[in-house]
Short mmCIF file of C-alpha atoms in Angstrom, two decimals:
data_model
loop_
_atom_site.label_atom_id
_atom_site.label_comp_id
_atom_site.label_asym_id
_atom_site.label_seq_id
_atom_site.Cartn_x
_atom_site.Cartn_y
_atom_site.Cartn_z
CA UNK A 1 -19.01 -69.62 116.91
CA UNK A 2 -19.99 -72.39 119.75
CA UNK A 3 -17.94 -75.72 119.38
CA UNK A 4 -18.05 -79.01 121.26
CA UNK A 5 -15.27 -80.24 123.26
CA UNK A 6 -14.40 -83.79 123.13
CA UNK A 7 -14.92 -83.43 127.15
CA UNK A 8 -18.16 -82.25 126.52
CA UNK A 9 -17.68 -78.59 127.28
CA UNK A 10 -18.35 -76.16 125.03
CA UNK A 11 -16.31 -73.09 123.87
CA UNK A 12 -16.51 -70.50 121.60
CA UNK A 13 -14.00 -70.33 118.50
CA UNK A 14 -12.80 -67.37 117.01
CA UNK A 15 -14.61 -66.53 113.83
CA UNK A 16 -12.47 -66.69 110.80
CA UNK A 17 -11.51 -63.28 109.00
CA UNK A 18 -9.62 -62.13 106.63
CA UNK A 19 -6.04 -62.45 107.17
CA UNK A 20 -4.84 -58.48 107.28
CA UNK A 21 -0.90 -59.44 105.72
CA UNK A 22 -0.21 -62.34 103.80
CA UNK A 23 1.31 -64.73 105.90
CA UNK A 24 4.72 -65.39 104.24
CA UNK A 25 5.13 -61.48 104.67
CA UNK A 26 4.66 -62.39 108.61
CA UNK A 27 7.05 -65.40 108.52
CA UNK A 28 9.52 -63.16 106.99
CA UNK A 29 9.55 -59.61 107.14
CA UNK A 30 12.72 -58.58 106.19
CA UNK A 31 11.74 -60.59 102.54
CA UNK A 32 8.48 -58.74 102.43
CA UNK A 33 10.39 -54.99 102.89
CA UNK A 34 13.00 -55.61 100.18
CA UNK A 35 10.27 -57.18 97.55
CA UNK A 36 7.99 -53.85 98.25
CA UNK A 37 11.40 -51.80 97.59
CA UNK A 38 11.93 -53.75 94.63
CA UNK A 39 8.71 -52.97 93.26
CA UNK A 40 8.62 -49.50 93.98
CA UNK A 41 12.63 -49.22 92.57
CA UNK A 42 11.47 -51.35 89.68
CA UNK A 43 8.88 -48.40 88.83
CA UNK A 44 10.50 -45.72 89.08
CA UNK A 45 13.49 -47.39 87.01
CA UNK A 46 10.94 -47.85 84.00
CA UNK A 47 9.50 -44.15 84.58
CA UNK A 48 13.01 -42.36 84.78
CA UNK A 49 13.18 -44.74 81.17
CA UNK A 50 10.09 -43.24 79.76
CA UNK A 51 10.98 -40.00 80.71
CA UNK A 52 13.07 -38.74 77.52
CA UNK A 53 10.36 -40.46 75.33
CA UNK A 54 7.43 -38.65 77.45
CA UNK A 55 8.97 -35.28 77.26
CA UNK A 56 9.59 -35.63 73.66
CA UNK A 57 5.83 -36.79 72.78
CA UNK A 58 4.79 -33.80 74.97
CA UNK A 59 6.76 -31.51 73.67
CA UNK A 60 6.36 -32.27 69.53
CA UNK A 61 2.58 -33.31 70.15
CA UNK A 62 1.01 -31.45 73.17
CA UNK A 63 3.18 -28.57 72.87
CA UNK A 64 2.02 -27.60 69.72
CA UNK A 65 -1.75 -28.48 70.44
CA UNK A 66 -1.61 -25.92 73.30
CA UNK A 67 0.23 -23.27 71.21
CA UNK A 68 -2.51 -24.03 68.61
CA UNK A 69 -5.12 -23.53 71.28
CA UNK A 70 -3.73 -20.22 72.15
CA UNK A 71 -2.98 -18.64 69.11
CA UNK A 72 -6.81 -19.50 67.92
CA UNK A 73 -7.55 -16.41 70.32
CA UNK A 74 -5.32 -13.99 69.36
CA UNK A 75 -4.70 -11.97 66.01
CA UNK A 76 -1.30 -12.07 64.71
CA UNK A 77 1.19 -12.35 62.47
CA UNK A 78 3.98 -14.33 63.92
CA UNK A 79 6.34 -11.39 64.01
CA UNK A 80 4.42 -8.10 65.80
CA UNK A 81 2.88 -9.28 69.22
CA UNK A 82 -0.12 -11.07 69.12
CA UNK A 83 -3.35 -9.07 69.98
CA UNK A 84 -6.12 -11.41 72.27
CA UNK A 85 -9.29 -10.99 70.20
CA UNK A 86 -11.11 -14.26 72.13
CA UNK A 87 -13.58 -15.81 70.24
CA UNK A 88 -13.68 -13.19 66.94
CA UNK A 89 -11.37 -15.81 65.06
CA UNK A 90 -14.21 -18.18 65.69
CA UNK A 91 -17.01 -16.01 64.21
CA UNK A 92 -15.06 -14.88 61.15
CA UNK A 93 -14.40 -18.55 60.34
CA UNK A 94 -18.21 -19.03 60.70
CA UNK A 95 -19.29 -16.29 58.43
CA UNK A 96 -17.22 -16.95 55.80
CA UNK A 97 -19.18 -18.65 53.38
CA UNK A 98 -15.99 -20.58 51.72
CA UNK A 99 -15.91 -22.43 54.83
CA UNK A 100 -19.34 -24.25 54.60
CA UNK A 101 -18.32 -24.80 50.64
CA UNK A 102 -15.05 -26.38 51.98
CA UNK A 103 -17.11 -28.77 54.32
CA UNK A 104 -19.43 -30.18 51.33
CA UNK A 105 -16.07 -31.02 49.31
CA UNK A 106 -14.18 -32.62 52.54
CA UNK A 107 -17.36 -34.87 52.86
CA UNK A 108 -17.99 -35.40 49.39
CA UNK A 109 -14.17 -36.59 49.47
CA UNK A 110 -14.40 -39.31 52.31
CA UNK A 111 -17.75 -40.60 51.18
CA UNK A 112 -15.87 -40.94 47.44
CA UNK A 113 -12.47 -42.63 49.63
CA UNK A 114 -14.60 -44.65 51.55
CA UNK A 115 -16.80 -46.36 48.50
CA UNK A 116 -13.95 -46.77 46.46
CA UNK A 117 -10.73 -46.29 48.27
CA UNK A 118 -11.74 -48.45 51.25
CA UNK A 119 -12.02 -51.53 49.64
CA UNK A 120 -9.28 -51.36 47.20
CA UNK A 121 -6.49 -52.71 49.55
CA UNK A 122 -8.43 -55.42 51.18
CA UNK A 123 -9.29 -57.11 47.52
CA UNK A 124 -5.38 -56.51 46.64
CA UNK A 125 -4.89 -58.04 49.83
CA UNK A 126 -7.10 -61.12 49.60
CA UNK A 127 -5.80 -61.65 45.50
CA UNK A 128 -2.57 -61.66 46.40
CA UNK A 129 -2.96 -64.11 49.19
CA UNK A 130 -4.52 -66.31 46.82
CA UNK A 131 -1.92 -66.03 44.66
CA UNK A 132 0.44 -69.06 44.63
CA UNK A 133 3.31 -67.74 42.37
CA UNK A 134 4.87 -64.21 42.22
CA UNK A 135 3.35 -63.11 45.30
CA UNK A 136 6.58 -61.19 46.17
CA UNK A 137 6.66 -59.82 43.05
CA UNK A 138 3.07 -58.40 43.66
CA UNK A 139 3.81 -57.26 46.73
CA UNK A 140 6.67 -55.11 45.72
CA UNK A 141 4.59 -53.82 42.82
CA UNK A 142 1.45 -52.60 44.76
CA UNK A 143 3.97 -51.12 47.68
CA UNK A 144 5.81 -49.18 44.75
CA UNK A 145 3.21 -46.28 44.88
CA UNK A 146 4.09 -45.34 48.50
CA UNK A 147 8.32 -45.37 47.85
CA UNK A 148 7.03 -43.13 45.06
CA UNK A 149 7.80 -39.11 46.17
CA UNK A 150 4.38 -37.96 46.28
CA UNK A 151 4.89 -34.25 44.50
CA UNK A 152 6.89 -36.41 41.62
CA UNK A 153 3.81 -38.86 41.49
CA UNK A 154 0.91 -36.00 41.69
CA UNK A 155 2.93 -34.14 38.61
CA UNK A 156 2.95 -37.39 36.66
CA UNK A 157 -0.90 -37.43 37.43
CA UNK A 158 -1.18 -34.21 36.07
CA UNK A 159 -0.10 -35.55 32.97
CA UNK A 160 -2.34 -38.23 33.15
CA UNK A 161 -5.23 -35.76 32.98
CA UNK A 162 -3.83 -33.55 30.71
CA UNK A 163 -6.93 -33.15 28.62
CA UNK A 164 -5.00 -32.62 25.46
CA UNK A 165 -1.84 -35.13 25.75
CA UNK A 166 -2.71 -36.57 28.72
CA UNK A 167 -2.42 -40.27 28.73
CA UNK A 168 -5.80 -41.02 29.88
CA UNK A 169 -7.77 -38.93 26.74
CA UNK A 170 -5.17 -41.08 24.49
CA UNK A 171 -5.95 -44.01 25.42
CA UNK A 172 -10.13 -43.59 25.68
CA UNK A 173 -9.33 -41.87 22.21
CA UNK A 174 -8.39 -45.24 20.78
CA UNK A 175 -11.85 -46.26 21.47
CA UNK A 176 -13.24 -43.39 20.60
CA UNK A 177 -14.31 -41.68 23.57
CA UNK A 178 -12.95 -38.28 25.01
CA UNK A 179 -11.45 -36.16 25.81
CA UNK A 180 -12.73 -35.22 29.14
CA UNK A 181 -11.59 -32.46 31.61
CA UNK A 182 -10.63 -34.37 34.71
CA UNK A 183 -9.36 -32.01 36.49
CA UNK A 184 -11.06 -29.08 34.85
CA UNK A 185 -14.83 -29.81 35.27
CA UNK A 186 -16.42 -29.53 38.76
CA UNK A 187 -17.90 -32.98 38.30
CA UNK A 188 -15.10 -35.14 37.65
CA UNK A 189 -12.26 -33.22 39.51
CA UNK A 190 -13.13 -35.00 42.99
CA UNK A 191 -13.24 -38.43 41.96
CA UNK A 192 -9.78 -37.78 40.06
CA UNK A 193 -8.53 -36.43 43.26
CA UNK A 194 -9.62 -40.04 45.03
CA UNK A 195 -8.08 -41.72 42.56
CA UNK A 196 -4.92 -40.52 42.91
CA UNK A 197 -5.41 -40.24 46.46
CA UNK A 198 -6.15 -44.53 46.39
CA UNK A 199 -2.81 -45.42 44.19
CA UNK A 200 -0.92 -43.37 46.42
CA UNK A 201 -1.79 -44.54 49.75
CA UNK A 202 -3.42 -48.48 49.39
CA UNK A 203 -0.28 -50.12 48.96
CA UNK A 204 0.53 -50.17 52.55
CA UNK A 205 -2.54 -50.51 53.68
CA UNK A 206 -2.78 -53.70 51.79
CA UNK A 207 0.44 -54.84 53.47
CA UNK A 208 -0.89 -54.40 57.00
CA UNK A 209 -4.28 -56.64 56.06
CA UNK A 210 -1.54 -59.17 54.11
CA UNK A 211 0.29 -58.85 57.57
CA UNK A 212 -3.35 -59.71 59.93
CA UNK A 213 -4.31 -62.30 56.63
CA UNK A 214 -0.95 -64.62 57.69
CA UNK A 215 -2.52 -64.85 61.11
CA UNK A 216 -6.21 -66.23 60.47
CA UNK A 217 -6.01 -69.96 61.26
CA UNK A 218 -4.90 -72.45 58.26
CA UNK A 219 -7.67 -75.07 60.55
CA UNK A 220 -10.38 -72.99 59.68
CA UNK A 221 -9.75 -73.22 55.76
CA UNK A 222 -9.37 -76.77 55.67
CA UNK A 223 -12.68 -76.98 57.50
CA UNK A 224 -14.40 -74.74 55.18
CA UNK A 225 -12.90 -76.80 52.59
CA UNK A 226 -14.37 -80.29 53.87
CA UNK A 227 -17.54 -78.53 54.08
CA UNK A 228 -17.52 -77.62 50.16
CA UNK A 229 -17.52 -73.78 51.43
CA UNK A 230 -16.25 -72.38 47.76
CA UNK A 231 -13.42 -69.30 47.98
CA UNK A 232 -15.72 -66.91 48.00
CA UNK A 233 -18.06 -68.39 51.17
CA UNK A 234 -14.72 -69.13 52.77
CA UNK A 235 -13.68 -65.08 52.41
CA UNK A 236 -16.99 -64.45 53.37
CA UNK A 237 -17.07 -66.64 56.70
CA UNK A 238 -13.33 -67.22 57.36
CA UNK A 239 -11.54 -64.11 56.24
CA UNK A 240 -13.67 -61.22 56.95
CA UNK A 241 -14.99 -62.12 60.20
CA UNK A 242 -11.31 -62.89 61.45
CA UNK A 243 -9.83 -59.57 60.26
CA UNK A 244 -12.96 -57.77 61.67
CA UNK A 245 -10.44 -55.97 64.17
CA UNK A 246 -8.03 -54.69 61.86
CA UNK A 247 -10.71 -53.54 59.53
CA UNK A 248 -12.07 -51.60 61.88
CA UNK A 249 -9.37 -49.61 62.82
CA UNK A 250 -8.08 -48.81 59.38
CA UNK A 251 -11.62 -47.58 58.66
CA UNK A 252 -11.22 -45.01 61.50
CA UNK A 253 -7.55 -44.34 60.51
CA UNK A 254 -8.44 -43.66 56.68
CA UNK A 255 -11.81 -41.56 58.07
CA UNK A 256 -9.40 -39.09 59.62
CA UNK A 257 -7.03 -39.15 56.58
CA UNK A 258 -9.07 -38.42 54.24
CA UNK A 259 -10.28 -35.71 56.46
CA UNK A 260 -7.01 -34.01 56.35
CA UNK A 261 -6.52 -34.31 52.58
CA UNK A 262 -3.99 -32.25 51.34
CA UNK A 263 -1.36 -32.75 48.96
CA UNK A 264 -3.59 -34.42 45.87
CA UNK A 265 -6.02 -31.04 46.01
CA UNK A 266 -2.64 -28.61 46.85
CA UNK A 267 -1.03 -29.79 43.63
CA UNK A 268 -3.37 -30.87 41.08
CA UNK A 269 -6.21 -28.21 41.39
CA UNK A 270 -5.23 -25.82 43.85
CA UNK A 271 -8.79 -26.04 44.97
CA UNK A 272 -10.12 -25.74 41.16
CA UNK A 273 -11.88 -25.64 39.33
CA UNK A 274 -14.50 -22.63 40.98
CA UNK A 275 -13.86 -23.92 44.70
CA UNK A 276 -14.94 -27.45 44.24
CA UNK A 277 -11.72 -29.44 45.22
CA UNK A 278 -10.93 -26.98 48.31
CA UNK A 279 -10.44 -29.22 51.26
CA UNK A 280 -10.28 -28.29 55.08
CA UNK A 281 -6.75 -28.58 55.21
CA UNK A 282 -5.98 -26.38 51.90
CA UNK A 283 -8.26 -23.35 53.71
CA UNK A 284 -6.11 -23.37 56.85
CA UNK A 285 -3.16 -23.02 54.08
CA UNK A 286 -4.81 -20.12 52.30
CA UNK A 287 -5.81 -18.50 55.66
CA UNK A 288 -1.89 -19.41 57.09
CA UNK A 289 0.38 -18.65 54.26
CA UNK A 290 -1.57 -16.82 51.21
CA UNK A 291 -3.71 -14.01 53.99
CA UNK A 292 -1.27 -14.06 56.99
CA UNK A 293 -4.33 -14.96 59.11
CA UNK A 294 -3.04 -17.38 61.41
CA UNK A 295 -5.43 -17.11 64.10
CA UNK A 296 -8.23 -18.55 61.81
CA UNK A 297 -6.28 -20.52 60.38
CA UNK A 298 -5.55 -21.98 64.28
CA UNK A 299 -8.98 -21.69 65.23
CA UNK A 300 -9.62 -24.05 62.15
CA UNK A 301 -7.59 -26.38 62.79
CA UNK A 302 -8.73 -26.49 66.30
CA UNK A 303 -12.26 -27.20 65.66
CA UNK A 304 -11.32 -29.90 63.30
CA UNK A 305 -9.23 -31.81 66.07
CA UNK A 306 -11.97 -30.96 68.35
CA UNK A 307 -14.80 -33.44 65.42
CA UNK A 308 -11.93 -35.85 64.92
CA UNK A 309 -11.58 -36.60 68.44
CA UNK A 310 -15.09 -36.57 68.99
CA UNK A 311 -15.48 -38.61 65.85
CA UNK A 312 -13.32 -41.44 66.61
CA UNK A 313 -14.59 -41.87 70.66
CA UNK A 314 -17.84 -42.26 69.20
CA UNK A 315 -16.52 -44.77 66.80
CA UNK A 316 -14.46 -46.97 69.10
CA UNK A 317 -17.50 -47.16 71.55
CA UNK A 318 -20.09 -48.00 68.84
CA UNK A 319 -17.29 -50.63 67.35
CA UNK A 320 -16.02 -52.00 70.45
CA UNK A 321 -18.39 -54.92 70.57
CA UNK A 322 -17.83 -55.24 67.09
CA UNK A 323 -13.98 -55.55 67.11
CA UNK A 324 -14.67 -58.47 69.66
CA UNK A 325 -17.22 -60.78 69.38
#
């Protein structure tokens, strides 16, 4: 760079670049050492404090995963050592034709959870919120489900569909209608399952969108408000759109739940009636405990982390625009 000299001579300046260390770190480099020690000791401090929890999560989560992995290619029975048959776990689980049976009532199950059991918590939610007196008193009474053991609830269920003295048939009796099989008819024992399945488990779901309601801004009610917007516009374009986040991820956490049903079809069917309520999680029992194949029975439950994990990367990338604009 040419410059002028006020004698009229001309020199060239240095061009400017990029300074290569700050320049307090120049001024005082003693100050600069012990901050970069610091930093580094301040790392490792919270790493040696993560440790414990890190070898815990890898040892009750991964640990098992791997093991799981493993025993998918072998033949065994958990006492006699295991026999490495490779991929032969994975073809007998493909030609048995329970399995593809098992996969049309898993489905049928989430689509039935997710048109019904879905949006169950989120109107609890929103009615409750609305609800000027005895809201405590609500909210104790639609959390009461999930204190609730769930084998004692399930056998109280059973009653329910008893269909001879089963409170349900009693009650339609009054008005002359009944008694059905519930649980006994291959077209009414899956919804009875989701049923259950929703009393059991919305109550603290409807606690967490209570929880995300108390944070939506009280400025953009009173502006719906002045503009006339009635409660059901404001829900609409207030409420919704502001707990767009959280809906989101409880959809993807109740998509995997209700993929690993197992307790509701376990204790109220038992897969009945004819196969129709057996559920993905109930044939890795029956391969497990009932045939003492627990290499299917891994390789099973391998595959079905192996779509859940696909499943929900798919679903955060699709929804990740969603979640935020």
């Amino acid at each position: 760079m040419i410059t002028a000299h006020p004698s009229g001579d001309t020199t060239t300046a240095p061009s400017p670049t990029k300074d290569p260390e700050p320049r307090q770190a120049r001024r005082h480099p003693r100050r600069a050492r012990r901050t970069r020690r610091a930093r580094r000791g301040s790392g490792l401090a919270s790493l040696l404090f993560l440790l414990p929890l890190l070898v815990m999560f890898g040892y009750f989560a991964w640990w098992p995963i791997g093991q799981s992995v493993i025993l998918s290619t072998q033949e065994t029975n958990l006492v006699s050592d295991p026999e490495w048959v490779g991929l032969e776990n994975f073809r007998y689980l493909f030609n048995d034709p329970l399995l593809w049976a098992t996969l049309r009532n898993t489905a049928w199950f989430v689509v039935l959870a997710m048109l019904f059991g879905f949006p169950v918590p989120i109107l609890l939610a929103l009615l409750v919120s609305e609800l000027r007196r005895f809201g405590g008193v609500f909210r104790v009474l639609i959390y009461l489900p999930v204190v609730v053991p769930p084998v004692v609830a399930l056998m109280l269920w059973r009653w329910f569909y008893d269909p001879d003295f089963g409170l349900f048939n009693q009650v339609l009796g009054y008005v002359g209608l009944g008694p059905y099989p519930w649980l006994q008819s291959t077209a009414t024992a899956m919804p009875s399952l989701v049923l259950a399945a929703t009393w059991a488990h919305a109550g603290s779901t409807t606690l967490i969108y209570l929880a995300a309601l108390s944070s939506v801004p009280a400025d953009l009610y009173e502006a719906a408000e002045l503009d006339g917007a009635s409660i059901w516009r404001r829900i609409w374009h207030v409420t919704l759109p502001q707990m767009r986040g959280v809906i989101l991820i409880m959809l993807l956490l109740q998509i995997i739940g209700t993929f690993q049903i197992f307790t509701e079809p376990f204790i109220l069917t038992d897969g009945g009636p004819e196969d129709s309520t057996v559920t993905i999680l109930l044939l890795i029992y029956r391969y497990a405990f009932l045939n003492g194949d627990y290499g299917t029975a891994a390789a099973l439950s391998v595959l079905l982390a192996l779509v859940l994990s696909v499943l929900s990367a798919v679903y955060l990338r699709v929804t990740r625009k969603w979640s935020t604009s």
